[in-house]
C-alpha positions as protocol buffer text, in pm:
chain_id: "A"
residue {
  index: 1
  type: MET
  ca { x: -1653 y: 852 z: 991 }
}
residue {
  index: 2
  type: GLY
  ca { x: -1676 y: 478 z: 930 }
}
residue {
  index: 3
  type: LEU
  ca { x: -1423 y: 233 z: 799 }
}
residue {
  index: 4
  type: TRP
  ca { x: -1394 y: 64 z: 462 }
}
residue {
  index: 5
  type: SER
  ca { x: -1637 y: -211 z: 376 }
}
residue {
  index: 6
  type: ARG
  ca { x: -1496 y: -548 z: 274 }
}
residue {
  index: 7
  type: ASP
  ca { x: -1703 y: -506 z: -43 }
}
residue {
  index: 8
  type: THR
  ca { x: -1532 y: -180 z: -145 }
}
residue {
  index: 9
  type: PRO
  ca { x: -1322 y: -241 z: -459 }
}
residue {
  index: 10
  type: GLY
  ca { x: -950 y: -270 z: -382 }
}
residue {
  index: 11
  type: VAL
  ca { x: -998 y: -322 z: -8 }
}
residue {
  index: 12
  type: MET
  ca { x: -775 y: -582 z: 153 }
}
residue {
  index: 13
  type: GLU
  ca { x: -817 y: -723 z: 502 }
}
residue {
  index: 14
  type: LEU
  ca { x: -494 y: -741 z: 700 }
}
residue {
  index: 15
  type: PRO
  ca { x: -429 y: -1035 z: 936 }
}
residue {
  index: 16
  type: SER
  ca { x: -555 y: -825 z: 1231 }
}
residue {
  index: 17
  type: GLY
  ca { x: -882 y: -752 z: 1053 }
}
residue {
  index: 18
  type: ARG
  ca { x: -794 y: -391 z: 971 }
}
residue {
  index: 19
  type: LEU
  ca { x: -897 y: -287 z: 621 }
}
residue {
  index: 20
  type: VAL
  ca { x: -686 y: -88 z: 373 }
}
residue {
  index: 21
  type: ARG
  ca { x: -750 y: 2 z: 11 }
}
residue {
  index: 22
  type: GLY
  ca { x: -506 y: -19 z: -276 }
}
residue {
  index: 23
  type: ARG
  ca { x: -564 y: 144 z: -613 }
}
residue {
  index: 24
  type: GLY
  ca { x: -401 y: 271 z: -929 }
}
residue {
  index: 25
  type: LEU
  ca { x: -403 y: 647 z: -978 }
}
residue {
  index: 26
  type: ARG
  ca { x: -417 y: 614 z: -1355 }
}
residue {
  index: 27
  type: ASN
  ca { x: -761 y: 451 z: -1316 }
}
residue {
  index: 28
  type: GLY
  ca { x: -908 y: 790 z: -1231 }
}
residue {
  index: 29
  type: PRO
  ca { x: -1005 y: 970 z: -913 }
}
residue {
  index: 30
  type: ALA
  ca { x: -1082 y: 784 z: -594 }
}
residue {
  index: 31
  type: ALA
  ca { x: -1437 y: 659 z: -561 }
}
residue {
  index: 32
  type: ALA
  ca { x: -1651 y: 716 z: -254 }
}
residue {
  index: 33
  type: PRO
  ca { x: -1621 y: 647 z: 25 }
}
residue {
  index: 34
  type: PHE
  ca { x: -1312 y: 861 z: 14 }
}
residue {
  index: 35
  type: PRO
  ca { x: -1004 y: 783 z: 223 }
}
residue {
  index: 36
  type: THR
  ca { x: -926 y: 978 z: 536 }
}
residue {
  index: 37
  type: TYR
  ca { x: -555 y: 919 z: 474 }
}
residue {
  index: 38
  type: GLY
  ca { x: -358 y: 822 z: 165 }
}
residue {
  index: 39
  type: VAL
  ca { x: -4 y: 694 z: 117 }
}
residue {
  index: 40
  type: TYR
  ca { x: 116 y: 766 z: -236 }
}
residue {
  index: 41
  type: LEU
  ca { x: 406 y: 567 z: -373 }
}
residue {
  index: 42
  type: LEU
  ca { x: 538 y: 771 z: -663 }
}
residue {
  index: 43
  type: GLY
  ca { x: 859 y: 902 z: -818 }
}
residue {
  index: 44
  type: GLN
  ca { x: 711 y: 1252 z: -825 }
}
residue {
  index: 45
  type: GLU
  ca { x: 477 y: 1445 z: -597 }
}
residue {
  index: 46
  type: PRO
  ca { x: 124 y: 1304 z: -586 }
}
residue {
  index: 47
  type: PRO
  ca { x: -179 y: 1500 z: -705 }
}
residue {
  index: 48
  type: ASP
  ca { x: -364 y: 1719 z: -459 }
}
residue {
  index: 49
  type: VAL
  ca { x: -656 y: 1551 z: -283 }
}
residue {
  index: 50
  type: PRO
  ca { x: -887 y: 1678 z: -8 }
}
residue {
  index: 51
  type: TRP
  ca { x: -769 y: 1426 z: 254 }
}
residue {
  index: 52
  type: GLU
  ca { x: -446 y: 1395 z: 450 }
}
residue {
  index: 53
  type: THR
  ca { x: -162 y: 1231 z: 257 }
}
residue {
  index: 54
  type: ARG
  ca { x: 192 y: 1109 z: 284 }
}
residue {
  index: 55
  type: TRP
  ca { x: 426 y: 1078 z: -11 }
}
residue {
  index: 56
  type: VAL
  ca { x: 679 y: 796 z: -25 }
}
residue {
  index: 57
  type: ARG
  ca { x: 926 y: 866 z: -306 }
}
residue {
  index: 58
  type: TRP
  ca { x: 928 y: 541 z: -500 }
}
residue {
  index: 59
  type: PRO
  ca { x: 1013 y: 526 z: -873 }
}
residue {
  index: 60
  type: ASP
  ca { x: 808 y: 290 z: -1091 }
}
residue {
  index: 61
  type: PHE
  ca { x: 929 y: -74 z: -1089 }
}
residue {
  index: 62
  type: ARG
  ca { x: 1186 y: 11 z: -821 }
}
residue {
  index: 63
  type: LEU
  ca { x: 1207 y: 32 z: -444 }
}
residue {
  index: 64
  type: PRO
  ca { x: 1151 y: 326 z: -207 }
}
residue {
  index: 65
  type: THR
  ca { x: 1436 y: 576 z: -219 }
}
residue {
  index: 66
  type: ASP
  ca { x: 1432 y: 603 z: 163 }
}
residue {
  index: 67
  type: VAL
  ca { x: 1349 y: 270 z: 330 }
}
residue {
  index: 68
  type: VAL
  ca { x: 1340 y: 423 z: 680 }
}
residue {
  index: 69
  type: ALA
  ca { x: 1085 y: 686 z: 568 }
}
residue {
  index: 70
  type: ALA
  ca { x: 881 y: 418 z: 389 }
}
residue {
  index: 71
  type: ARG
  ca { x: 870 y: 200 z: 701 }
}
residue {
  index: 72
  type: ALA
  ca { x: 761 y: 500 z: 910 }
}
residue {
  index: 73
  type: ALA
  ca { x: 483 y: 573 z: 658 }
}
residue {
  index: 74
  type: PHE
  ca { x: 367 y: 210 z: 670 }
}
residue {
  index: 75
  type: LEU
  ca { x: 360 y: 210 z: 1052 }
}
residue {
  index: 76
  type: ASP
  ca { x: 165 y: 536 z: 1056 }
}
residue {
  index: 77
  type: ALA
  ca { x: -84 y: 399 z: 802 }
}
residue {
  index: 78
  type: LEU
  ca { x: -128 y: 75 z: 998 }
}
residue {
  index: 79
  type: GLU
  ca { x: -214 y: 272 z: 1310 }
}
residue {
  index: 80
  type: ARG
  ca { x: -456 y: 498 z: 1121 }
}
residue {
  index: 81
  type: ALA
  ca { x: -628 y: 197 z: 961 }
}
residue {
  index: 82
  type: GLY
  ca { x: -763 y: 108 z: 1305 }
}
residue {
  index: 83
  type: ASP
  ca { x: -1016 y: 392 z: 1296 }
}
residue {
  index: 84
  type: GLY
  ca { x: -991 y: 547 z: 949 }
}
residue {
  index: 85
  type: ARG
  ca { x: -1003 y: 474 z: 578 }
}
residue {
  index: 86
  type: VAL
  ca { x: -642 y: 435 z: 461 }
}
residue {
  index: 87
  type: GLU
  ca { x: -548 y: 387 z: 98 }
}
residue {
  index: 88
  type: PHE
  ca { x: -219 y: 307 z: -74 }
}
residue {
  index: 89
  type: ALA
  ca { x: -177 y: 403 z: -438 }
}
residue {
  index: 90
  type: CYS
  ca { x: 79 y: 416 z: -715 }
}
residue {
  index: 91
  type: SER
  ca { x: 30 y: 466 z: -1087 }
}
residue {
  index: 92
  type: GLY
  ca { x: -97 y: 118 z: -1172 }
}
residue {
  index: 93
  type: GLY
  ca { x: -190 y: -11 z: -826 }
}
residue {
  index: 94
  type: ARG
  ca { x: 4 y: -338 z: -848 }
}
residue {
  index: 95
  type: GLY
  ca { x: 382 y: -323 z: -811 }
}
residue {
  index: 96
  type: ARG
  ca { x: 455 y: -51 z: -557 }
}
residue {
  index: 97
  type: THR
  ca { x: 109 y: -67 z: -400 }
}
residue {
  index: 98
  type: GLY
  ca { x: 123 y: -446 z: -372 }
}
residue {
  index: 99
  type: THR
  ca { x: 472 y: -428 z: -224 }
}
residue {
  index: 100
  type: ALA
  ca { x: 362 y: -170 z: 33 }
}
residue {
  index: 101
  type: LEU
  ca { x: 54 y: -375 z: 124 }
}
residue {
  index: 102
  type: ALA
  ca { x: 274 y: -683 z: 170 }
}
residue {
  index: 103
  type: CYS
  ca { x: 504 y: -484 z: 400 }
}
residue {
  index: 104
  type: LEU
  ca { x: 199 y: -360 z: 589 }
}
residue {
  index: 105
  type: ALA
  ca { x: 87 y: -721 z: 637 }
}
residue {
  index: 106
  type: VAL
  ca { x: 432 y: -803 z: 778 }
}
residue {
  index: 107
  type: LEU
  ca { x: 404 y: -514 z: 1024 }
}
residue {
  index: 108
  type: ASP
  ca { x: 59 y: -649 z: 1112 }
}
residue {
  index: 109
  type: GLY
  ca { x: 209 y: -984 z: 1215 }
}
residue {
  index: 110
  type: LEU
  ca { x: 227 y: -1195 z: 899 }
}
residue {
  index: 111
  type: PRO
  ca { x: 561 y: -1374 z: 838 }
}
residue {
  index: 112
  type: ALA
  ca { x: 754 y: -1194 z: 563 }
}
residue {
  index: 113
  type: ALA
  ca { x: 792 y: -1521 z: 370 }
}
residue {
  index: 114
  type: ASP
  ca { x: 411 y: -1538 z: 333 }
}
residue {
  index: 115
  type: ALA
  ca { x: 334 y: -1172 z: 261 }
}
residue {
  index: 116
  type: VAL
  ca { x: 355 y: -1166 z: -122 }
}
residue {
  index: 117
  type: ASP
  ca { x: 127 y: -1469 z: -154 }
}
residue {
  index: 118
  type: TYR
  ca { x: -113 y: -1315 z: 98 }
}
residue {
  index: 119
  type: VAL
  ca { x: -142 y: -991 z: -100 }
}
residue {
  index: 120
  type: ARG
  ca { x: -184 y: -1181 z: -426 }
}
residue {
  index: 121
  type: ARG
  ca { x: -469 y: -1383 z: -272 }
}
residue {
  index: 122
  type: HIS
  ca { x: -643 y: -1095 z: -93 }
}
residue {
  index: 123
  type: TYR
  ca { x: -572 y: -790 z: -312 }
}
residue {
  index: 124
  type: ASP
  ca { x: -447 y: -857 z: -668 }
}
residue {
  index: 125
  type: LYS
  ca { x: -304 y: -1175 z: -819 }
}
residue {
  index: 126
  type: HIS
  ca { x: -47 y: -964 z: -1010 }
}
residue {
  index: 127
  type: ALA
  ca { x: 68 y: -757 z: -709 }
}
residue {
  index: 128
  type: VAL
  ca { x: 440 y: -718 z: -634 }
}
residue {
  index: 129
  type: GLU
  ca { x: 575 y: -715 z: -989 }
}
residue {
  index: 130
  type: THR
  ca { x: 953 y: -738 z: -980 }
}
residue {
  index: 131
  type: PRO
  ca { x: 1204 y: -979 z: -827 }
}
residue {
  index: 132
  type: TRP
  ca { x: 1357 y: -696 z: -620 }
}
residue {
  index: 133
  type: GLN
  ca { x: 1014 y: -598 z: -486 }
}
residue {
  index: 134
  type: LYS
  ca { x: 958 y: -962 z: -379 }
}
residue {
  index: 135
  type: ARG
  ca { x: 1302 y: -969 z: -214 }
}
residue {
  index: 136
  type: PHE
  ca { x: 1230 y: -636 z: -41 }
}
residue {
  index: 137
  type: VAL
  ca { x: 918 y: -788 z: 118 }
}
residue {
  index: 138
  type: ARG
  ca { x: 1094 y: -1114 z: 216 }
}
residue {
  index: 139
  type: HIS
  ca { x: 1358 y: -912 z: 408 }
}
residue {
  index: 140
  type: PHE
  ca { x: 1120 y: -648 z: 547 }
}
residue {
  index: 141
  type: GLU
  ca { x: 1095 y: -624 z: 926 }
}
């Protein structure tokens, strides 16, 4: 099956070395290599794709509606990233996706206080868009 390449657009390396991809759905369909698992962070159901998915209900510019379910999705994705191609996506690929990637980095061992800066350095300099998204990451465990 193979994992992501560090050269694949949108791929971020977590502190453990696991690779995950973030992207914006409004930028068009996923490019090859396709994910084996996707976590979609949207206020409404995600589009159908031919790989396994998990939907985290998360309105634009807000926070997940169910934090416990979001954390479970992040943990599942972290485990799957060890031997599969995992992607996180929202509409634009920055706010919700960046926030989720920062939370994933925390679950992977990075101190929460450093997670937003980490994602901005390794994924997108505009990731994690709102003050409440930043606060969510700082208090994520």
